[in-house]
Amino acid sequence: MGEHLGEFEQMLLFAVLRLGDDAYGVTIRREIERRTGRRPSPGAIYTTLERLEQRGMVGSRVGGATPVRGGRRKRFYHLEPAGARALAMAYERLQRMAAGVLPRLQDLSGA
Amino acid sequence: MGEHLGEFEQMLLFAVLRLGDDAYGVTIRREIERRTGRRPSPGAIYTTLERLEQRGMVGSRVGGATPVRGGRRKRFYHLEPAGARALAMAYERLQRMAAGVLPRLQDLSGA
DNA sequence: GCACAAAAACTATATTGTAGGACAAATACA
DNA sequence: TGTATTTGTCCTACAATATAGTTTTTGTGC
């Protein structure tokens, strides 16, 4: 089936990978905002994460209670092997499309 | 409105940039296939190109006759400044998400 | 218990991605 | 000049992704 990853999906997967044991909705969202300046809505995050899980790209488990005031139990995500492969491939493909033309792109985009 | 570029859109823009004066439907498609192994249908190419043009990311002009046997006139595409900026930004964002975690990704994807 | 905080899930819609075949136009050649 | 051949684009329809906003759940502190 769908081996392809959209742009946002790739970002989510990179965020999950980077966050390791602390990857759940809120931190993932924060990470994307920090690194890219984009501010996706919570809904965007969860919906996409769910789709990725259905496709076997990520897995999840529900965490236990925490000593913090409030807070629903977190659902922690991790990258599955299939997700890692798909992400590596998607990244490489874009890399190949970009190879060699980045200087020209910088020029044109007025850097 | 939409400043964002999807995955496929980015590929098209990179192809247009690379091909320079020879960027039209058929060559763009061939370039993507060569570099990524993906084989998008003609329809995918033209539809996406048209959307990108409506958003001001690319411009086009229709070419003249050629000394080659047959063949409809080509529509040549070029990157507009807005397209270059959007592409540079999209690329940079992904780069920032990927920074530092690529080694781990290689591991997990079984390289 | 009850108020409050944190996080996730649901619902609905807009935007992207995609295929495949119909159509158009240009040249060669009888 | 007219018809076959070639190259390339456009049309139509549909599937998948992206996204916001609102609601629900669950845990803590008092």
mmCIF file of C-alpha atoms (C1' of nucleotides) in Angstrom:
data_model
loop_
_atom_site.group_PDB
_atom_site.id
_atom_site.type_symbol
_atom_site.label_atom_id
_atom_site.label_comp_id
_atom_site.label_asym_id
_atom_site.label_seq_id
_atom_site.Cartn_x
_atom_site.Cartn_y
_atom_site.Cartn_z
ATOM 1 C CA MET A 1 0.000 0.000 0.000
ATOM 2 C CA GLY A 2 0.988 3.621 0.544
ATOM 3 C CA GLU A 3 4.714 3.756 0.960
ATOM 4 C CA HIS A 4 4.733 7.483 0.451
ATOM 5 C CA LEU A 5 4.969 10.105 3.129
ATOM 6 C CA GLY A 6 3.601 13.606 2.809
ATOM 7 C CA GLU A 7 5.535 16.642 3.919
ATOM 8 C CA PHE A 8 3.855 16.954 7.300
ATOM 9 C CA GLU A 9 4.101 13.242 7.927
ATOM 10 C CA GLN A 10 7.833 13.410 7.456
ATOM 11 C CA MET A 11 8.068 16.191 9.996
ATOM 12 C CA LEU A 12 6.095 14.217 12.519
ATOM 13 C CA LEU A 13 8.278 11.183 12.065
ATOM 14 C CA PHE A 14 11.441 13.207 12.462
ATOM 15 C CA ALA A 15 10.018 14.733 15.616
ATOM 16 C CA VAL A 16 9.131 11.319 17.023
ATOM 17 C CA LEU A 17 12.595 10.056 16.245
ATOM 18 C CA ARG A 18 14.259 13.009 17.875
ATOM 19 C CA LEU A 19 12.137 13.015 21.006
ATOM 20 C CA GLY A 20 12.728 9.368 21.715
ATOM 21 C CA ASP A 21 11.047 8.319 24.945
ATOM 22 C CA ASP A 22 9.292 11.620 25.355
ATOM 23 C CA ALA A 23 7.367 11.697 22.085
ATOM 24 C CA TYR A 24 3.708 12.465 22.614
ATOM 25 C CA GLY A 25 1.243 14.900 21.072
ATOM 26 C CA VAL A 26 2.201 17.997 22.967
ATOM 27 C CA THR A 27 5.983 17.615 22.788
ATOM 28 C CA ILE A 28 5.823 16.693 19.132
ATOM 29 C CA ARG A 29 3.876 19.802 18.418
ATOM 30 C CA ARG A 30 6.287 21.935 20.402
ATOM 31 C CA GLU A 31 9.256 20.427 18.615
ATOM 32 C CA ILE A 32 7.838 21.220 15.201
ATOM 33 C CA GLU A 33 7.102 24.741 16.252
ATOM 34 C CA ARG A 34 10.564 25.253 17.694
ATOM 35 C CA ARG A 35 12.397 23.984 14.652
ATOM 36 C CA THR A 36 10.262 25.235 11.817
ATOM 37 C CA GLY A 37 8.258 28.135 13.139
ATOM 38 C CA ARG A 38 5.118 26.366 12.007
ATOM 39 C CA ARG A 39 2.348 26.083 14.548
ATOM 40 C CA PRO A 40 0.152 23.157 13.624
ATOM 41 C CA SER A 41 -3.085 22.699 15.522
ATOM 42 C CA PRO A 42 -3.407 19.836 17.986
ATOM 43 C CA GLY A 43 -5.953 18.243 15.705
ATOM 44 C CA ALA A 44 -3.485 18.164 12.847
ATOM 45 C CA ILE A 45 -0.978 16.329 15.005
ATOM 46 C CA TYR A 46 -3.276 13.663 16.379
ATOM 47 C CA THR A 47 -5.074 12.933 13.150
ATOM 48 C CA THR A 48 -1.854 12.475 11.260
ATOM 49 C CA LEU A 49 -0.317 10.392 14.013
ATOM 50 C CA GLU A 50 -3.307 8.088 13.956
ATOM 51 C CA ARG A 51 -3.034 7.616 10.218
ATOM 52 C CA LEU A 52 0.641 6.845 10.516
ATOM 53 C CA GLU A 53 -0.101 4.270 13.157
ATOM 54 C CA GLN A 54 -2.695 2.569 10.994
ATOM 55 C CA ARG A 55 -0.108 2.281 8.260
ATOM 56 C CA GLY A 56 2.408 0.755 10.631
ATOM 57 C CA MET A 57 4.827 3.669 10.519
ATOM 58 C CA VAL A 58 4.636 4.355 14.227
ATOM 59 C CA GLY A 59 3.452 2.478 17.274
ATOM 60 C CA SER A 60 2.069 3.849 20.509
ATOM 61 C CA ARG A 61 1.497 2.982 24.113
ATOM 62 C CA VAL A 62 -0.374 4.817 26.832
ATOM 63 C CA GLY A 63 1.725 6.057 29.695
ATOM 64 C CA GLY A 64 0.911 5.910 33.391
ATOM 65 C CA ALA A 65 0.010 8.640 35.806
ATOM 66 C CA THR A 66 2.428 11.444 36.521
ATOM 67 C CA PRO A 67 3.028 13.551 39.607
ATOM 68 C CA VAL A 68 2.020 16.662 37.696
ATOM 69 C CA ARG A 69 -1.148 18.578 38.517
ATOM 70 C CA GLY A 70 -3.790 17.501 36.021
ATOM 71 C CA GLY A 71 -3.234 15.963 32.696
ATOM 72 C CA ARG A 72 -4.756 13.090 30.897
ATOM 73 C CA ARG A 73 -2.575 10.055 30.368
ATOM 74 C CA LYS A 74 -0.130 10.565 27.547
ATOM 75 C CA ARG A 75 0.079 8.407 24.488
ATOM 76 C CA PHE A 76 3.724 7.890 23.620
ATOM 77 C CA TYR A 77 4.777 7.223 20.049
ATOM 78 C CA HIS A 78 7.788 5.499 18.594
ATOM 79 C CA LEU A 79 9.063 4.910 15.102
ATOM 80 C CA GLU A 80 8.482 1.438 13.704
ATOM 81 C CA PRO A 81 11.006 -0.112 11.318
ATOM 82 C CA ALA A 82 8.656 0.408 8.390
ATOM 83 C CA GLY A 83 8.378 4.073 9.337
ATOM 84 C CA ALA A 84 12.127 4.431 9.558
ATOM 85 C CA ARG A 85 12.576 2.874 6.153
ATOM 86 C CA ALA A 86 9.886 5.011 4.558
ATOM 87 C CA LEU A 87 11.265 8.151 6.142
ATOM 88 C CA ALA A 88 14.821 7.403 5.063
ATOM 89 C CA MET A 89 13.654 6.762 1.543
ATOM 90 C CA ALA A 90 11.514 9.875 1.323
ATOM 91 C CA TYR A 91 14.322 12.002 2.649
ATOM 92 C CA GLU A 92 16.827 10.527 0.247
ATOM 93 C CA ARG A 93 14.562 11.077 -2.703
ATOM 94 C CA LEU A 94 14.166 14.744 -1.966
ATOM 95 C CA GLN A 95 17.873 14.996 -1.384
ATOM 96 C CA ARG A 96 18.486 13.604 -4.843
ATOM 97 C CA MET A 97 16.095 16.076 -6.387
ATOM 98 C CA ALA A 98 17.830 18.926 -4.601
ATOM 99 C CA ALA A 99 21.398 17.801 -5.230
ATOM 100 C CA GLY A 100 23.388 20.406 -7.047
ATOM 101 C CA VAL A 101 20.709 23.048 -7.456
ATOM 102 C CA LEU A 102 20.706 24.499 -3.968
ATOM 103 C CA PRO A 103 23.096 27.328 -4.825
ATOM 104 C CA ARG A 104 20.858 28.398 -7.675
ATOM 105 C CA LEU A 105 17.885 28.206 -5.352
ATOM 106 C CA GLN A 106 19.578 30.484 -2.851
ATOM 107 C CA ASP A 107 20.209 32.978 -5.621
ATOM 108 C CA LEU A 108 16.665 32.997 -6.881
ATOM 109 C CA SER A 109 15.101 33.180 -3.473
ATOM 110 C CA GLY A 110 17.070 36.297 -2.746
ATOM 111 C CA ALA A 111 19.369 35.098 0.008
ATOM 112 C CA MET B 1 -2.907 31.885 1.524
ATOM 113 C CA GLY B 2 -1.102 28.613 1.016
ATOM 114 C CA GLU B 3 2.580 29.171 1.400
ATOM 115 C CA HIS B 4 3.131 25.509 1.984
ATOM 116 C CA LEU B 5 4.408 23.022 -0.516
ATOM 117 C CA GLY B 6 3.567 19.353 -0.462
ATOM 118 C CA GLU B 7 6.123 16.656 -1.054
ATOM 119 C CA PHE B 8 5.336 16.173 -4.716
ATOM 120 C CA GLU B 9 5.155 19.890 -5.321
ATOM 121 C CA GLN B 10 8.663 20.276 -3.974
ATOM 122 C CA MET B 11 9.903 17.611 -6.331
ATOM 123 C CA LEU B 12 8.330 19.314 -9.297
ATOM 124 C CA LEU B 13 9.859 22.637 -8.363
ATOM 125 C CA PHE B 14 13.301 21.129 -7.950
ATOM 126 C CA ALA B 15 12.939 19.471 -11.354
ATOM 127 C CA VAL B 16 11.908 22.737 -12.974
ATOM 128 C CA LEU B 17 14.845 24.498 -11.393
ATOM 129 C CA ARG B 18 17.300 21.866 -12.519
ATOM 130 C CA LEU B 19 16.031 21.603 -16.083
ATOM 131 C CA GLY B 20 16.223 25.334 -16.665
ATOM 132 C CA ASP B 21 15.266 26.185 -20.238
ATOM 133 C CA ASP B 22 14.219 22.655 -20.998
ATOM 134 C CA ALA B 23 11.586 22.219 -18.314
ATOM 135 C CA TYR B 24 8.325 20.914 -19.718
ATOM 136 C CA GLY B 25 5.946 18.126 -18.811
ATOM 137 C CA VAL B 26 7.785 15.234 -20.361
ATOM 138 C CA THR B 27 11.291 16.180 -19.239
ATOM 139 C CA ILE B 28 10.071 16.987 -15.745
ATOM 140 C CA ARG B 29 8.483 13.600 -15.487
ATOM 141 C CA ARG B 30 11.602 11.890 -16.780
ATOM 142 C CA GLU B 31 13.791 13.777 -14.334
ATOM 143 C CA ILE B 32 11.706 12.712 -11.371
ATOM 144 C CA GLU B 33 11.773 9.147 -12.516
ATOM 145 C CA ARG B 34 15.516 9.170 -13.039
ATOM 146 C CA ARG B 35 16.330 10.637 -9.671
ATOM 147 C CA THR B 36 13.770 9.016 -7.428
ATOM 148 C CA GLY B 37 12.599 5.897 -9.183
ATOM 149 C CA ARG B 38 9.055 7.139 -8.887
ATOM 150 C CA ARG B 39 6.992 7.093 -12.048
ATOM 151 C CA PRO B 40 4.220 9.646 -11.731
ATOM 152 C CA SER B 41 1.534 9.699 -14.380
ATOM 153 C CA PRO B 42 1.409 12.573 -16.849
ATOM 154 C CA GLY B 43 -1.824 13.701 -15.278
ATOM 155 C CA ALA B 44 -0.167 14.050 -11.895
ATOM 156 C CA ILE B 45 2.499 16.277 -13.400
ATOM 157 C CA TYR B 46 0.237 18.619 -15.308
ATOM 158 C CA THR B 47 -2.403 18.964 -12.653
ATOM 159 C CA THR B 48 0.137 19.857 -10.023
ATOM 160 C CA LEU B 49 1.982 22.206 -12.340
ATOM 161 C CA GLU B 50 -1.232 24.027 -13.088
ATOM 162 C CA ARG B 51 -1.980 24.469 -9.402
ATOM 163 C CA LEU B 52 1.503 25.765 -8.779
ATOM 164 C CA GLU B 53 1.057 28.260 -11.572
ATOM 165 C CA GLN B 54 -2.220 29.490 -10.144
ATOM 166 C CA ARG B 55 -0.447 30.110 -6.863
ATOM 167 C CA GLY B 56 2.308 32.053 -8.579
ATOM 168 C CA MET B 57 5.034 29.518 -7.828
ATOM 169 C CA VAL B 58 5.875 28.886 -11.469
ATOM 170 C CA GLY B 59 5.182 30.614 -14.762
ATOM 171 C CA SER B 60 4.870 29.125 -18.233
ATOM 172 C CA ARG B 61 5.108 29.963 -21.909
ATOM 173 C CA VAL B 62 4.282 27.913 -24.967
ATOM 174 C CA GLY B 63 7.230 27.070 -27.192
ATOM 175 C CA GLY B 64 7.403 27.209 -30.989
ATOM 176 C CA ALA B 65 7.843 24.553 -33.655
ATOM 177 C CA THR B 66 10.748 22.112 -33.583
ATOM 178 C CA PRO B 67 12.593 20.177 -36.261
ATOM 179 C CA VAL B 68 11.533 16.913 -34.655
ATOM 180 C CA ARG B 69 9.015 14.565 -36.278
ATOM 181 C CA GLY B 70 5.627 15.169 -34.698
ATOM 182 C CA GLY B 71 4.896 16.514 -31.299
ATOM 183 C CA ARG B 72 2.536 19.061 -29.942
ATOM 184 C CA ARG B 73 3.935 22.400 -28.853
ATOM 185 C CA LYS B 74 5.612 22.287 -25.494
ATOM 186 C CA ARG B 75 4.706 24.366 -22.500
ATOM 187 C CA PHE B 76 7.877 25.450 -20.758
ATOM 188 C CA TYR B 77 7.887 26.189 -17.054
ATOM 189 C CA HIS B 78 10.141 28.322 -14.929
ATOM 190 C CA LEU B 79 10.395 29.014 -11.230
ATOM 191 C CA GLU B 80 8.973 32.334 -10.078
ATOM 192 C CA PRO B 81 10.571 34.210 -7.179
ATOM 193 C CA ALA B 82 7.697 33.258 -4.888
ATOM 194 C CA GLY B 83 8.220 29.629 -5.822
ATOM 195 C CA ALA B 84 11.930 29.840 -5.131
ATOM 196 C CA ARG B 85 11.308 31.377 -1.735
ATOM 197 C CA ALA B 86 8.671 28.821 -0.797
ATOM 198 C CA LEU B 87 10.856 25.958 -1.956
ATOM 199 C CA ALA B 88 13.905 27.222 -0.093
ATOM 200 C CA MET B 89 11.858 27.602 3.052
ATOM 201 C CA ALA B 90 10.222 24.184 2.811
ATOM 202 C CA TYR B 91 13.566 22.553 2.226
ATOM 203 C CA GLU B 92 15.192 24.345 5.105
ATOM 204 C CA ARG B 93 12.413 23.398 7.465
ATOM 205 C CA LEU B 94 12.747 19.737 6.727
ATOM 206 C CA GLN B 95 16.488 20.062 7.042
ATOM 207 C CA ARG B 96 16.072 21.461 10.512
ATOM 208 C CA MET B 97 13.768 18.657 11.524
ATOM 209 C CA ALA B 98 16.279 16.111 10.239
ATOM 210 C CA ALA B 99 19.375 17.741 11.678
ATOM 211 C CA GLY B 100 21.231 15.428 14.007
ATOM 212 C CA VAL B 101 18.950 12.434 13.810
ATOM 213 C CA LEU B 102 20.009 11.046 10.449
ATOM 214 C CA PRO B 103 22.525 8.602 11.904
ATOM 215 C CA ARG B 104 19.861 7.153 14.162
ATOM 216 C CA LEU B 105 17.531 6.928 11.187
ATOM 217 C CA GLN B 106 20.103 4.968 9.214
ATOM 218 C CA ASP B 107 20.397 2.563 12.112
ATOM 219 C CA LEU B 108 16.700 1.981 12.477
ATOM 220 C CA SER B 109 16.041 1.622 8.792
ATOM 221 C CA GLY B 110 18.578 -1.150 8.652
ATOM 222 C CA ALA B 111 21.290 0.405 6.523
ATOM 223 C "C1'" DG C 1 -16.688 16.061 46.052
ATOM 224 C "C1'" DC C 2 -15.468 19.898 42.990
ATOM 225 C "C1'" DA C 3 -12.770 23.000 40.378
ATOM 226 C "C1'" DC C 4 -9.052 23.023 37.350
ATOM 227 C "C1'" DA C 5 -5.385 21.679 34.309
ATOM 228 C "C1'" DA C 6 -3.406 18.702 30.689
ATOM 229 C "C1'" DA C 7 -3.821 15.936 26.979
ATOM 230 C "C1'" DA C 8 -6.158 13.266 23.603
ATOM 231 C "C1'" DA C 9 -10.063 12.215 20.430
ATOM 232 C "C1'" DC C 10 -13.795 13.555 17.317
ATOM 233 C "C1'" DT C 11 -15.811 15.933 13.384
ATOM 234 C "C1'" DA C 12 -15.743 18.300 9.393
ATOM 235 C "C1'" DT C 13 -13.518 20.557 5.527
ATOM 236 C "C1'" DA C 14 -9.764 22.182 2.438
ATOM 237 C "C1'" DT C 15 -5.793 21.073 -0.061
ATOM 238 C "C1'" DT C 16 -2.628 17.760 -2.387
ATOM 239 C "C1'" DG C 17 -1.658 13.710 -4.835
ATOM 240 C "C1'" DT C 18 -2.749 10.564 -8.536
ATOM 241 C "C1'" DA C 19 -4.174 7.847 -12.605
ATOM 242 C "C1'" DG C 20 -5.462 7.161 -17.263
ATOM 243 C "C1'" DG C 21 -7.229 8.140 -21.313
ATOM 244 C "C1'" DA C 22 -8.992 11.670 -24.615
ATOM 245 C "C1'" DC C 23 -7.492 15.202 -27.368
ATOM 246 C "C1'" DA C 24 -4.469 18.347 -30.051
ATOM 247 C "C1'" DA C 25 -0.932 19.621 -33.068
ATOM 248 C "C1'" DA C 26 3.104 19.096 -35.602
ATOM 249 C "C1'" DT C 27 5.767 16.618 -39.299
ATOM 250 C "C1'" DA C 28 6.594 13.100 -42.956
ATOM 251 C "C1'" DC C 29 5.419 11.125 -46.972
ATOM 252 C "C1'" DA C 30 2.581 9.009 -50.496
ATOM 253 C "C1'" DT D 1 -3.442 17.625 -49.746
ATOM 254 C "C1'" DG D 2 -4.647 14.239 -46.731
ATOM 255 C "C1'" DT D 3 -3.644 10.827 -43.646
ATOM 256 C "C1'" DA D 4 -0.653 8.164 -40.535
ATOM 257 C "C1'" DT D 5 2.554 8.796 -36.906
ATOM 258 C "C1'" DT D 6 4.495 10.937 -33.128
ATOM 259 C "C1'" DT D 7 4.862 13.866 -29.088
ATOM 260 C "C1'" DG D 8 2.931 16.252 -25.677
ATOM 261 C "C1'" DT D 9 -0.790 18.351 -23.131
ATOM 262 C "C1'" DC D 10 -5.387 18.638 -21.035
ATOM 263 C "C1'" DC D 11 -9.663 16.728 -18.803
ATOM 264 C "C1'" DT D 12 -12.187 14.234 -15.406
ATOM 265 C "C1'" DA D 13 -12.672 11.866 -11.436
ATOM 266 C "C1'" DC D 14 -11.197 10.179 -7.163
ATOM 267 C "C1'" DA D 15 -8.023 9.059 -3.124
ATOM 268 C "C1'" DA D 16 -5.054 10.559 0.419
ATOM 269 C "C1'" DT D 17 -3.147 14.239 3.348
ATOM 270 C "C1'" DA D 18 -3.415 18.404 5.934
ATOM 271 C "C1'" DT D 19 -5.773 21.242 9.133
ATOM 272 C "C1'" DA D 20 -8.770 23.676 12.446
ATOM 273 C "C1'" DG D 21 -11.787 23.860 16.233
ATOM 274 C "C1'" DT D 22 -14.397 21.784 19.650
ATOM 275 C "C1'" DT D 23 -15.376 18.292 22.941
ATOM 276 C "C1'" DT D 24 -14.235 14.589 26.042
ATOM 277 C "C1'" DT D 25 -11.425 12.189 29.202
ATOM 278 C "C1'" DT D 26 -8.528 11.782 33.107
ATOM 279 C "C1'" DG D 27 -5.692 13.088 36.541
ATOM 280 C "C1'" DT D 28 -4.438 16.380 40.700
ATOM 281 C "C1'" DG D 29 -5.123 19.583 44.638
ATOM 282 C "C1'" DC D 30 -7.771 21.147 48.087
#
